[in-house]
Coordinates of N, CA and C in Angstrom, one line a residue:
X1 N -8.9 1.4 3.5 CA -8.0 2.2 2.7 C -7.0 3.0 3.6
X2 N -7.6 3.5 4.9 CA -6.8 4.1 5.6 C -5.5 3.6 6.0
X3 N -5.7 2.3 6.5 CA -4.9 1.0 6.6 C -3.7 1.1 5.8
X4 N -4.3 0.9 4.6 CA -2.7 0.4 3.6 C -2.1 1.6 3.5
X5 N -2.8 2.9 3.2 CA -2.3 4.5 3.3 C -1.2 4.5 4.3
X6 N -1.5 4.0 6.0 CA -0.8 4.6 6.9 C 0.5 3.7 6.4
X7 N 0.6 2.0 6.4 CA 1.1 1.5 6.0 C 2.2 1.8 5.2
X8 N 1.6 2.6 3.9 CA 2.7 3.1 3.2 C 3.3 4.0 3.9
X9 N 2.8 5.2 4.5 CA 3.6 6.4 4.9 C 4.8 5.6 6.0
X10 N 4.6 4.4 6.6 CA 5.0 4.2 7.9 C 6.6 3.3 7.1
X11 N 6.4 2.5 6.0 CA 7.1 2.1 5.5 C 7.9 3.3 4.9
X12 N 7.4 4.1 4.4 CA 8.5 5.6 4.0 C 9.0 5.7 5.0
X13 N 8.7 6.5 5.5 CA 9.2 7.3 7.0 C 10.5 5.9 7.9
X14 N 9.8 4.9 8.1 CA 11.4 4.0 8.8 C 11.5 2.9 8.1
X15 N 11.4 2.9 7.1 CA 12.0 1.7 5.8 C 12.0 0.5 6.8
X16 N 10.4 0.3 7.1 CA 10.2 -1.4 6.9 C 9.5 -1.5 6.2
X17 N 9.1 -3.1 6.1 CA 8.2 -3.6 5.1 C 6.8 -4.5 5.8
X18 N 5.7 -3.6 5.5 CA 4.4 -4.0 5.9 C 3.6 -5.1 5.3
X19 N 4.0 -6.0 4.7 CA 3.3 -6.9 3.9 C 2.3 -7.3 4.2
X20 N 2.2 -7.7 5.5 CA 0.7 -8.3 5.9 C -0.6 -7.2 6.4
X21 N 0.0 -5.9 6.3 CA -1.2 -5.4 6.0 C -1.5 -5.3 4.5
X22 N -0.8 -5.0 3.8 CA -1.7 -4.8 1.9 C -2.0 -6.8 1.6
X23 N -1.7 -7.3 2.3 CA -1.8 -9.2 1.7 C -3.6 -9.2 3.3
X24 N -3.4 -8.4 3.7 CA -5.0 -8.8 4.9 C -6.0 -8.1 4.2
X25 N -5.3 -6.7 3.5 CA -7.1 -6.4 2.8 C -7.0 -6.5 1.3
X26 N -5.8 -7.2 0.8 CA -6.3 -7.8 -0.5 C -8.2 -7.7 -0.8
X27 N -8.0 -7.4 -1.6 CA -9.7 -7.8 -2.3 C -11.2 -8.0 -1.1
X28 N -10.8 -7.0 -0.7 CA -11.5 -6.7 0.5 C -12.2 -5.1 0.2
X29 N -12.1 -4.4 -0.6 CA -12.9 -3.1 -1.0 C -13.9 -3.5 -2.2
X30 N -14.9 -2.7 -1.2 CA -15.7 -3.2 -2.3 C -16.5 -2.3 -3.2
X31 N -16.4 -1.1 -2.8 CA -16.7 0.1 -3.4 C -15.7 0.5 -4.5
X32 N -16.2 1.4 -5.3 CA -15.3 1.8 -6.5 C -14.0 2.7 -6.4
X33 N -14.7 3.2 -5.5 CA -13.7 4.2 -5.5 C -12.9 3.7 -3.8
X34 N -13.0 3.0 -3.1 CA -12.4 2.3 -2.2 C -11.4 1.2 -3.0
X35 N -11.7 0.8 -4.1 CA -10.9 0.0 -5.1 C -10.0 1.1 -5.6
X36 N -10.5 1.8 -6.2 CA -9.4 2.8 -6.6 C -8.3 3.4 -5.9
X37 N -8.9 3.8 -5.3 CA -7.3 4.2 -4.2 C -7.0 3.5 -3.5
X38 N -7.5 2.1 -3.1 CA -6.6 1.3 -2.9 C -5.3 0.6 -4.0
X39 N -6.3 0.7 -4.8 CA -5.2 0.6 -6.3 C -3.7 1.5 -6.5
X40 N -4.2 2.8 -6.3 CA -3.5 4.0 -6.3 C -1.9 4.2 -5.4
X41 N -2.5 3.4 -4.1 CA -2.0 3.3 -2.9 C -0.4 2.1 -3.3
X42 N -1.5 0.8 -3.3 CA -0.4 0.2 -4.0 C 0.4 0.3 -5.0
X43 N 0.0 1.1 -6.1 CA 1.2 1.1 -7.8 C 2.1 2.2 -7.0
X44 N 1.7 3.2 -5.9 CA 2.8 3.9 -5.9 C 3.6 2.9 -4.2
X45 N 2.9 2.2 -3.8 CA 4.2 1.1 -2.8 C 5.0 0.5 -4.0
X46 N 4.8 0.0 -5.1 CA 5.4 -0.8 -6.1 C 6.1 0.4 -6.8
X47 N 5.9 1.4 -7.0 CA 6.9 2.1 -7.4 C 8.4 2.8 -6.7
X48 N 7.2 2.6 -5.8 CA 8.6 2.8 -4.6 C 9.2 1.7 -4.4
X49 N 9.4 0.7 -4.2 CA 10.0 -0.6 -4.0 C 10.7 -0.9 -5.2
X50 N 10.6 -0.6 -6.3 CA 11.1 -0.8 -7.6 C 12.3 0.1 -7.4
X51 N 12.1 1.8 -7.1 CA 13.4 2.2 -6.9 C 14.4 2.2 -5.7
X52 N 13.4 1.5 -4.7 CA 14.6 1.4 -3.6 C 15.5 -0.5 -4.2
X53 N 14.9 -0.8 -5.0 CA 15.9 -1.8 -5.2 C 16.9 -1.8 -6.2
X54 N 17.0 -0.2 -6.7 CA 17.9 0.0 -8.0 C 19.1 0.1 -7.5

């Protein structure tokens, strides 16, 4: 989880795009709450990416 977290911060901060780290731990949590905020993690990368493309 830490992973996709830094990910996102790192893609804020100098607008790249990290894809192959959230596509390497795809479905790789296996705890509930490691599912969760990895969940969390991604709807707000996709919310963000929704409005950087408006």
């Amino acid at each position: 989880v830490e992973l996709i977290l830094q990910a996102l911060e790192y893609e804020i901060e100098h607008g790249k795009v990290l894809d192959e780290f959230f596509l390497s731990t795809a479905g790789k949590f296996q705890t509930e709450i490691g599912k969760s905020w990895a969940a969390e993690i991604i709807s707000r990368r996709k919310s963000l990416t929704a409005e950087r493309l408006r």
